[in-house]
Coordinates of C-alpha atoms and ligand atoms in Angstrom, one line a residue:
M1 CA -33.3 135.4 20.5
S2 CA -33.7 137.4 17.0
T3 CA -35.6 140.1 18.8
L4 CA -33.2 141.4 21.4
P5 CA -29.7 142.8 21.1
H6 CA -27.0 140.6 20.1
T7 CA -23.8 143.0 22.3
A8 CA -23.0 142.7 25.2
R9 CA -23.2 146.9 25.1
A10 CA -26.8 146.7 23.7
I11 CA -28.5 144.7 26.2
R12 CA -27.3 146.3 29.0
D13 CA -28.0 149.5 27.5
A14 CA -31.8 148.0 26.6
V15 CA -32.1 146.8 30.6
A16 CA -31.1 149.5 31.8
A17 CA -33.8 151.6 29.6
G18 CA -36.6 149.0 30.2
E19 CA -37.4 147.6 27.0
V20 CA -36.3 144.1 28.1
T21 CA -35.8 142.4 31.6
A22 CA -33.3 141.0 32.2
V23 CA -34.5 137.9 32.8
E24 CA -35.8 137.9 29.4
V25 CA -32.6 138.3 28.0
C26 CA -31.0 135.8 29.9
Q27 CA -34.6 132.5 29.1
A28 CA -33.3 134.0 26.4
H29 CA -29.5 133.2 26.4
L30 CA -30.2 130.1 28.3
D31 CA -32.7 128.5 25.9
R32 CA -29.8 128.9 23.2
V33 CA -27.9 127.2 25.4
V34 CA -30.1 123.9 25.7
A35 CA -30.7 124.2 22.0
T36 CA -27.4 124.7 21.1
N37 CA -25.5 122.5 23.5
P38 CA -26.3 119.1 22.1
S39 CA -24.2 119.2 18.8
L40 CA -21.8 122.3 19.9
N41 CA -20.8 121.1 24.0
A42 CA -19.6 123.8 24.9
F43 CA -20.6 124.1 27.8
N44 CA -19.6 121.3 30.7
T45 CA -22.1 123.2 33.4
V46 CA -25.4 125.7 33.2
C47 CA -26.3 127.2 36.5
A48 CA -29.7 128.1 34.3
E49 CA -31.6 128.3 38.0
R50 CA -28.9 130.3 40.0
A51 CA -28.4 132.9 36.6
L52 CA -32.4 133.3 36.4
A53 CA -32.1 134.5 40.4
A54 CA -29.5 136.4 39.1
A55 CA -31.1 138.7 36.5
A56 CA -34.2 138.7 38.6
A57 CA -32.3 141.0 41.0
V58 CA -30.6 142.7 39.0
D59 CA -34.5 143.6 37.4
A60 CA -35.3 144.1 41.3
R61 CA -33.3 147.1 41.3
R62 CA -33.8 148.6 38.5
A63 CA -37.3 148.4 40.0
A64 CA -36.0 149.7 42.7
G65 CA -34.3 152.5 40.5
D66 CA -30.7 151.3 41.9
V67 CA -27.6 152.3 39.9
L68 CA -27.2 149.4 38.1
G69 CA -23.6 148.2 37.0
P70 CA -21.9 148.6 33.2
L71 CA -22.6 144.6 32.7
A72 CA -26.4 144.5 34.4
G73 CA -28.2 141.8 32.8
V74 CA -25.5 140.5 30.2
P75 CA -25.2 136.5 30.2
V76 CA -21.2 135.2 30.5
A77 CA -20.4 132.7 29.6
I78 CA -16.7 131.8 32.3
K79 CA -14.1 129.3 30.7
D80 CA -14.3 126.2 33.6
N81 CA -10.7 126.4 35.0
L82 CA -11.5 130.0 36.8
C83 CA -13.6 129.2 40.4
T84 CA -16.8 129.8 40.6
N85 CA -17.9 130.4 44.2
G86 CA -20.5 127.0 44.6
L87 CA -20.5 126.5 41.1
R88 CA -18.6 123.3 40.0
T89 CA -15.4 123.8 38.3
T90 CA -13.4 120.8 37.0
A91 CA -10.6 122.6 34.2
S92 CA -12.2 119.8 32.0
S93 CA -10.4 117.2 33.7
K94 CA -10.8 113.7 35.5
I95 CA -9.1 114.8 39.1
L96 CA -11.9 117.8 39.1
D97 CA -14.9 116.5 37.9
T98 CA -16.9 117.0 40.9
F99 CA -15.0 120.3 42.8
V100 CA -16.5 122.9 43.7
P101 CA -15.0 126.0 44.9
P102 CA -15.2 127.4 48.1
Y103 CA -14.7 130.8 47.1
D104 CA -14.5 132.9 43.5
A105 CA -12.4 133.6 40.7
T106 CA -10.9 137.7 41.4
V107 CA -12.2 138.5 37.5
T108 CA -16.2 136.2 38.6
A109 CA -16.0 138.0 41.6
R110 CA -15.7 141.6 39.5
L111 CA -18.6 140.2 36.7
E112 CA -21.0 139.4 38.9
A113 CA -20.2 143.1 40.7
A114 CA -20.9 144.6 37.9
G115 CA -23.9 142.9 37.1
A116 CA -23.3 140.0 34.6
I117 CA -25.6 136.8 34.9
V118 CA -22.8 133.9 34.5
V119 CA -25.0 131.3 32.6
G120 CA -22.4 128.2 32.5
K121 CA -19.2 126.9 32.5
T122 CA -17.3 126.2 28.9
N123 CA -15.6 123.2 27.8
C124 CA -11.6 122.9 27.9
D125 CA -8.9 121.1 26.8
E126 CA -7.9 119.8 30.1
F127 CA -6.1 122.4 32.7
A128 CA -5.6 124.6 29.1
M129 CA -3.1 122.3 28.0
G130 CA -4.3 122.3 24.0
S131 CA -4.8 123.9 20.7
S132 CA -8.7 122.1 19.9
N133 CA -10.2 121.0 23.0
E134 CA -9.7 117.9 21.8
N135 CA -7.8 117.3 25.5
S136 CA -11.1 117.3 27.6
A137 CA -12.5 114.9 29.8
F138 CA -16.1 115.6 28.2
G139 CA -15.1 115.4 24.9
P140 CA -14.0 117.7 22.1
V141 CA -16.3 121.0 21.2
K142 CA -17.7 121.7 17.8
N143 CA -16.9 124.8 15.9
P144 CA -20.4 126.2 14.8
W145 CA -19.5 127.3 11.6
A146 CA -18.6 123.2 10.5
L147 CA -19.5 121.0 13.3
D148 CA -16.1 118.8 11.6
R149 CA -14.2 121.1 12.7
T150 CA -12.4 121.9 15.8
P151 CA -13.2 125.5 17.7
G152 CA -9.7 125.9 18.3
G153 CA -8.0 125.6 22.1
S154 CA -7.8 125.7 25.1
S155 CA -11.2 128.5 25.4
G156 CA -13.3 126.3 22.9
G157 CA -16.1 126.6 23.9
S158 CA -16.3 130.0 25.3
A159 CA -15.4 130.7 21.3
A160 CA -18.5 128.5 20.7
A161 CA -20.1 129.7 23.0
V162 CA -20.5 133.3 21.6
A163 CA -20.0 132.6 18.6
A164 CA -23.0 131.1 19.1
G165 CA -25.1 133.1 20.2
C166 CA -24.9 131.3 24.0
A167 CA -23.3 134.6 25.9
P168 CA -22.1 138.0 24.5
I169 CA -19.3 137.7 26.6
A170 CA -16.5 134.4 27.5
L171 CA -14.1 134.9 30.0
G172 CA -11.3 132.2 28.7
S173 CA -7.6 131.6 29.6
D174 CA -4.2 132.6 27.4
T175 CA -1.2 130.8 28.3
G176 CA -0.4 130.9 24.1
G177 CA -2.7 130.9 22.6
S178 CA -5.7 129.3 23.9
I179 CA -7.8 132.7 23.9
R180 CA -6.9 133.8 20.3
Q181 CA -6.7 131.0 18.2
P182 CA -10.0 130.1 19.5
A183 CA -11.0 133.4 18.0
S184 CA -9.4 132.8 15.2
F185 CA -12.1 129.8 14.9
C186 CA -14.6 130.7 15.7
G187 CA -15.1 134.5 13.9
I188 CA -15.0 136.2 16.8
V189 CA -13.0 138.8 19.2
G190 CA -10.6 137.7 21.5
L191 CA -7.8 139.7 23.8
K192 CA -4.8 138.4 25.9
P193 CA -4.2 141.2 28.2
T194 CA -1.2 142.7 29.0
Y195 CA 1.0 140.4 31.6
G196 CA -0.6 141.6 34.7
R197 CA -3.6 143.3 33.8
V198 CA -5.8 140.8 35.3
S199 CA -5.4 139.2 38.1
R200 CA -5.5 135.5 38.3
Y201 CA -7.0 134.8 41.3
G202 CA -8.9 131.8 41.3
L203 CA -7.2 131.0 38.0
L204 CA -6.5 127.1 38.0
A205 CA -2.7 127.4 37.3
F206 CA -1.0 125.8 34.1
A207 CA 2.2 128.0 33.4
S208 CA 2.0 130.6 36.1
S209 CA 4.8 133.5 34.0
L210 CA 2.6 133.1 30.8
D211 CA -1.3 133.1 32.4
Q212 CA -3.6 135.2 31.9
V213 CA -7.6 136.2 31.9
G214 CA -9.1 137.7 29.4
P215 CA -12.6 138.3 27.2
M216 CA -14.4 136.4 23.9
T217 CA -16.7 139.0 22.5
R218 CA -18.6 139.6 18.8
T219 CA -17.3 143.1 18.8
A220 CA -13.7 145.3 20.2
A221 CA -16.4 147.5 21.8
D222 CA -17.6 144.4 24.1
A223 CA -14.4 143.4 24.8
A224 CA -13.6 146.8 25.9
L225 CA -16.5 146.7 28.4
T226 CA -15.5 143.9 29.4
M227 CA -11.7 144.7 29.8
N228 CA -13.2 148.1 31.9
V229 CA -15.0 145.5 34.8
I230 CA -11.7 142.4 35.1
A231 CA -8.6 144.8 35.1
G232 CA -6.8 146.3 37.6
Y233 CA -5.1 145.4 40.6
D234 CA -6.0 143.2 42.8
R235 CA -3.7 142.0 46.2
A236 CA -5.3 138.5 46.3
D237 CA -2.4 138.0 43.5
A238 CA 1.4 139.2 43.8
T239 CA 1.8 139.6 40.2
S240 CA -0.9 141.7 39.4
S241 CA 0.0 145.1 38.2
A242 CA -0.8 148.8 39.7
S243 CA -0.9 150.5 36.7
A244 CA -4.3 152.9 36.1
V245 CA -6.4 151.9 34.0
P246 CA -7.8 153.6 31.6
D247 CA -11.5 153.2 30.2
F248 CA -10.9 151.1 27.4
T249 CA -14.5 152.3 25.8
A250 CA -13.1 155.9 25.4
A251 CA -10.4 154.6 23.6
L252 CA -12.8 152.9 20.4
T253 CA -12.6 156.7 18.1
G254 CA -12.9 155.0 14.8
D255 CA -9.9 155.8 13.7
V256 CA -5.9 154.5 12.9
K257 CA -5.1 157.2 11.6
G258 CA -1.5 157.1 12.0
L259 CA -0.9 154.1 13.5
R260 CA 2.2 152.9 12.6
V261 CA 1.6 149.1 11.8
G262 CA 4.9 146.5 11.6
V263 CA 4.8 143.0 9.6
P264 CA 7.1 140.3 10.4
R265 CA 7.1 139.4 6.3
A266 CA 9.3 137.1 6.3
F267 CA 8.0 135.3 9.9
V268 CA 4.6 135.3 8.4
S269 CA 5.7 134.3 4.9
N270 CA 7.0 130.9 6.6
G271 CA 4.5 127.9 6.3
V272 CA 0.8 129.5 6.5
D273 CA -2.3 128.8 4.3
A274 CA -2.5 130.7 1.1
P275 CA -6.0 131.8 2.5
V276 CA -4.7 133.2 5.3
L277 CA -2.3 135.2 4.3
E278 CA -4.4 136.6 1.2
A279 CA -6.8 137.2 4.5
F280 CA -4.6 139.1 6.3
D281 CA -2.6 140.9 3.2
R282 CA -6.3 142.3 2.4
A283 CA -6.7 143.2 6.0
I284 CA -3.4 144.9 6.3
A285 CA -4.6 146.4 3.4
T286 CA -7.6 147.4 4.8
L287 CA -6.1 149.0 7.7
K288 CA -4.1 151.6 5.5
D289 CA -6.9 152.5 3.5
A290 CA -7.8 154.2 6.9
G291 CA -4.7 155.8 7.3
A292 CA -2.2 153.2 9.1
T293 CA 1.1 153.4 7.9
V294 CA 2.5 149.9 7.4
V295 CA 6.1 149.3 7.9
D296 CA 8.7 146.6 7.9
V297 CA 9.9 145.0 10.9
E298 CA 11.7 142.1 12.1
L299 CA 11.3 139.0 15.0
P300 CA 14.6 137.4 14.1
N301 CA 13.5 134.7 17.2
A302 CA 9.9 134.5 17.4
P303 CA 10.6 130.9 14.7
S304 CA 12.1 129.7 18.1
G305 CA 9.1 130.5 19.9
I306 CA 7.8 127.0 19.7
P307 CA 10.5 124.8 21.6
V308 CA 11.0 128.1 24.2
Y309 CA 7.3 128.0 24.7
Y310 CA 7.0 123.6 25.4
L311 CA 9.8 124.3 27.3
V312 CA 9.1 127.3 29.7
C313 CA 5.2 126.1 30.0
T314 CA 5.4 121.8 30.7
A315 CA 8.2 122.8 33.4
E316 CA 6.0 125.5 34.7
A317 CA 2.6 122.7 34.5
S318 CA 4.8 119.8 35.7
S319 CA 4.9 121.9 39.3
N320 CA 1.7 123.7 39.3
L321 CA -0.2 120.2 38.4
A322 CA 1.5 118.7 41.8
R323 CA -0.9 120.3 44.3
Y324 CA -3.4 117.4 42.8
D325 CA -2.5 115.1 44.7
A326 CA -5.6 113.8 45.8
V327 CA -6.0 114.6 49.7
R328 CA -7.6 117.6 50.2
Y329 CA -10.1 117.7 47.0
G330 CA -10.3 116.1 43.6
H331 CA -10.3 112.6 42.1
R332 CA -9.1 110.0 44.3
T333 CA -8.8 106.1 43.7
T334 CA -10.6 103.4 45.5
L335 CA -8.2 102.2 47.6
A336 CA -8.2 98.5 49.2
P337 CA -6.4 97.0 52.2
G338 CA -2.9 97.0 51.7
D339 CA -2.3 100.3 49.2
T340 CA 0.2 102.3 50.2
L341 CA 0.3 106.7 50.6
Q342 CA 2.5 106.2 47.2
T343 CA 0.2 103.6 45.8
M344 CA -2.6 106.5 46.8
Y345 CA -1.2 109.3 44.9
E346 CA -0.2 107.5 42.4
R347 CA -3.1 106.0 41.3
S348 CA -5.1 108.7 42.0
R349 CA -3.4 111.1 39.3
D350 CA -3.1 107.9 36.7
E351 CA -6.9 108.0 36.8
G352 CA -7.3 111.9 37.3
F353 CA -5.2 113.1 34.6
G354 CA -5.5 112.9 31.0
P355 CA -2.3 112.0 28.4
E356 CA -1.7 115.6 27.3
V357 CA -1.4 116.1 30.9
K358 CA 0.3 113.7 31.7
R359 CA 2.8 114.2 29.0
R360 CA 3.6 117.8 29.8
I361 CA 3.6 116.6 33.7
M362 CA 7.0 114.2 32.3
L363 CA 8.9 116.5 29.5
G364 CA 8.1 119.2 32.4
T365 CA 10.0 117.5 34.7
Y366 CA 12.4 116.1 32.7
V367 CA 13.7 120.0 31.6
L368 CA 14.1 120.8 34.8
S369 CA 15.7 117.7 36.3
A370 CA 19.4 118.3 37.6
G371 CA 21.9 117.5 34.3
Y372 CA 19.0 118.8 31.2
Y373 CA 18.1 122.8 34.0
D374 CA 20.8 124.3 32.0
A375 CA 20.6 122.5 28.2
Y376 CA 16.8 122.9 28.7
Y377 CA 15.4 125.6 30.9
L378 CA 17.7 128.5 31.9
K379 CA 18.1 128.2 27.8
A380 CA 14.7 128.9 26.3
Q381 CA 15.0 131.6 29.4
Q382 CA 17.0 133.0 27.3
V383 CA 15.7 133.5 24.2
R384 CA 12.6 134.5 25.8
T385 CA 15.0 137.1 26.8
L386 CA 16.3 138.0 22.7
L387 CA 12.3 137.8 22.0
R388 CA 12.0 140.6 24.4
R389 CA 14.7 142.6 22.4
D390 CA 13.3 142.2 19.4
Y391 CA 9.3 142.9 20.3
D392 CA 11.5 146.2 22.0
E393 CA 13.1 147.0 18.7
A394 CA 10.2 146.8 17.3
F395 CA 8.1 148.6 18.8
R396 CA 10.7 151.8 18.7
S397 CA 9.4 152.6 14.8
V398 CA 5.6 151.1 15.0
D399 CA 2.7 150.7 17.6
V400 CA 1.6 147.2 16.7
V401 CA 2.6 144.3 15.2
A402 CA 0.9 142.9 13.2
M403 CA 0.4 139.1 12.4
P404 CA -2.1 135.9 11.5
T405 CA -3.2 134.5 14.1
S406 CA -3.1 130.8 13.1
P407 CA -1.2 130.1 10.8
T408 CA -4.8 127.7 8.9
P409 CA -7.9 128.1 9.4
P410 CA -10.0 125.8 11.6
F411 CA -8.9 122.3 10.8
T412 CA -10.3 118.7 11.2
L413 CA -11.4 117.0 14.7
G414 CA -8.6 114.1 14.3
E415 CA -7.3 115.9 12.5
K416 CA -3.9 116.3 14.7
T417 CA -5.0 114.3 18.1
D418 CA -2.5 111.2 16.6
D419 CA 0.9 113.8 16.2
P420 CA 1.0 116.2 19.9
L421 CA 4.2 118.2 17.4
Q422 CA 1.7 118.8 15.2
M423 CA -0.8 120.5 17.1
Y424 CA 1.7 122.3 18.8
L425 CA 3.0 124.3 15.9
T426 CA -0.5 125.0 15.0
D427 CA 0.6 127.8 17.9
I428 CA 3.7 129.7 16.0
F429 CA 1.7 133.3 15.9
T430 CA 0.6 133.4 19.5
V431 CA 3.2 132.1 22.4
S432 CA 5.4 135.4 21.8
A433 CA 2.6 137.5 23.1
N434 CA 3.2 135.0 26.0
L435 CA 6.4 134.5 26.5
V436 CA 6.7 138.2 26.7
G437 CA 3.8 139.5 28.2
L438 CA 2.4 141.6 25.9
P439 CA -1.3 142.2 25.0
A440 CA -2.2 140.5 22.4
I441 CA -5.9 140.8 20.2
S442 CA -7.7 138.5 17.6
I443 CA -10.0 139.9 15.2
P444 CA -12.5 138.1 12.7
C445 CA -11.3 139.2 9.2
G446 CA -12.3 137.0 6.9
F447 CA -13.1 132.9 5.6
D448 CA -11.7 130.8 3.6
A449 CA -13.3 128.8 0.7
H450 CA -15.2 127.0 3.9
R451 CA -16.3 129.9 4.9
L452 CA -14.6 129.2 8.0
P453 CA -13.3 132.3 9.8
I454 CA -9.7 133.1 9.6
G455 CA -8.1 135.4 12.3
L456 CA -5.4 138.7 11.9
Q457 CA -3.7 139.1 15.0
L458 CA -2.5 142.5 16.8
T459 CA 0.1 142.4 19.5
G460 CA 0.6 146.1 21.3
R461 CA 3.2 147.8 24.0
M462 CA 3.2 146.8 26.6
F463 CA -0.2 147.9 28.9
D464 CA -1.5 149.6 25.4
E465 CA -4.6 146.9 25.2
A466 CA -6.2 150.5 24.4
T467 CA -5.1 150.7 21.2
L468 CA -5.5 147.6 20.0
L469 CA -8.9 148.0 20.8
R470 CA -9.1 151.5 19.3
A471 CA -7.3 149.6 15.6
A472 CA -9.6 146.5 16.0
D473 CA -12.7 148.3 16.7
A474 CA -11.3 151.3 13.4
Y475 CA -10.6 147.5 11.6
E476 CA -14.0 146.2 12.5
R477 CA -16.2 149.0 11.5
A478 CA -14.0 149.1 8.3
T479 CA -15.2 146.0 7.1
Q480 CA -18.3 143.3 7.5
W481 CA -16.7 141.0 9.1
P482 CA -18.2 141.4 13.0
T483 CA -21.5 141.3 10.8
L484 CA -21.4 138.1 9.3
A485 CA -19.8 136.9 13.1
S486 CA -23.2 137.6 14.4
V487 CA -25.3 135.8 12.8
Ligands
LIG1 N1 -2.0 125.6 23.0 C1 -0.8 126.0 23.9 C2 -1.2 124.5 24.3 O1 -0.9 123.6 24.4 C3 -1.6 127.4 24.7 C4 -2.5 127.0 25.4 C5 -3.2 128.2 26.1 O2 -2.8 129.2 26.2 N2 -3.9 127.6 27.7 O3 -0.3 124.9 25.1

C-alpha cells in the first residue's frame, strides 16, 4: 500500500499515466480489506472477482488508447443500503440478508461509468437507523483509531473503510447525520449534499424527505471529484433537482478571504465536551487567520432539532418500511400448516427487523395515528419551517454556518446501547441540515487527548456545496489533519 497513492485523485492520475495498473491498485486495496475486516467488520460483502475484472477492463481500455473516466481505476466502497446490480444489498438487516438487486442505484451506476471499481458493500446501522453502527444485523463496526470505540453511524463501515485505507472513496447516506458523524469519528471528510442534488434512486428509503447520498473521502478534493460524478438530475428520482452542477474541483482555490463564517455560539456552547469545543475554537481561529470573517449568528429553533427529527424520520420510516412484507422479496418465516397470511406478515417482520427498526416503526405509526397527528407530526413540520427561517436569516449575513459535527469524540462501543434517547441526542448538530435540506460537510479538525478524531461541520446555502468544499480544502491546506487522517 505504502508505495501506491492514497487519494482518489492521485490514483486516477497514476493509472492514467501508466505508473500503476488499475489491477495493482485494486489488489492492494482488496488486500487491505482482507487484512482489516476481521478486526473492523467494515464490509458486509467483498466482491474481489468482480472488482478485479472491472479493474482489468480499465487497464484494457487504457491499453487500447480509449478515453478514461474521471475515476478510472479508483476503488470505491458502497454503503449496503445502495442497490448494486447482481451484488447482495442488505441494509444490514436480516430481512434483506439474501437480497440481490436486479438493478443499480443511480449513484453506483454513475461511479462505475466513470471507471470506479466497487470493492464491496459496507456495514451500517440497520436501514441507516442509528448513530454508532451497533444496530446492524452483521455486528458493530470498530473505529480504526481505537477498536473499543464506535466509528459512528449509520455509515460506520464506509467511514472505517476510508480511514483504514480500504478505498479512498466510500458512499454513505445521510438522513440526520449518517455521513458527517461517522466521518467526524473516523477522521475523514464527509459531505451531505443539498436535498435533491444527488439521486436517491436505488437507495433503500429510510425517511424520504431527509435522505441524501454523498461522498466520504480523505480530502475535500476527492469529495469534489466524487460529486462531479454523482451529482445531477436523474429522471428516475422525482425529487432530484435540475439545477446546473458546477465543476466542484474548480472551486478549490485554496482561498477563503472574505468568506463569512457564522458561529451560533449559544447553541454550540451547550452540552459539548471540552476537547470538542477547544478543537472547534481552534478551527474557527484557523479560518480567521486564513482571511475568513467570523460572525455571530443565532439559530433559536436549533435545540428543537432532535424532537422534530425523530418525529419526522420515524413517521416516514413507518411508511417506507411497510413494503417489507415477505411477499415479493426478503426474509419469509417458515410457515406451518394452518398459518394465516396475517401470521406470515407478522412473524416474517418480527424475525427480520431488529429492535431499533421496530421501535421506529412503532413510534412513527403512533405519531401519524388519528388523534395524535396534529400534536406530533404536524407540529414537527411547523417547527421545521421555523428552523428553515432561522437558516434563511443566518445566510443573510454569512456564507457558511460552523458547528462541531458531534458533541463528543467517538464514544465507547456499548456505552449508549441501553438508552436510545442518549443515542438520539448525539445527533444534535447534524439533524437540522437534513430538516432544512441544506448541504453540510464534516472535516477533520484535530484530536482529543486520547488521539480520537474530532470533526468540524460547515453548513452552506442550498446548492452551494462548492463553497463548503472550497472552505474545507482551504482549511485542510492550512492544517496537518488530512495527512494524519491518512496514516
Ligand atoms: N443517527 C440518526 C438516526 O439514527 C441519523 C441516521 C442517518 O442519518 N441515517 O436516525
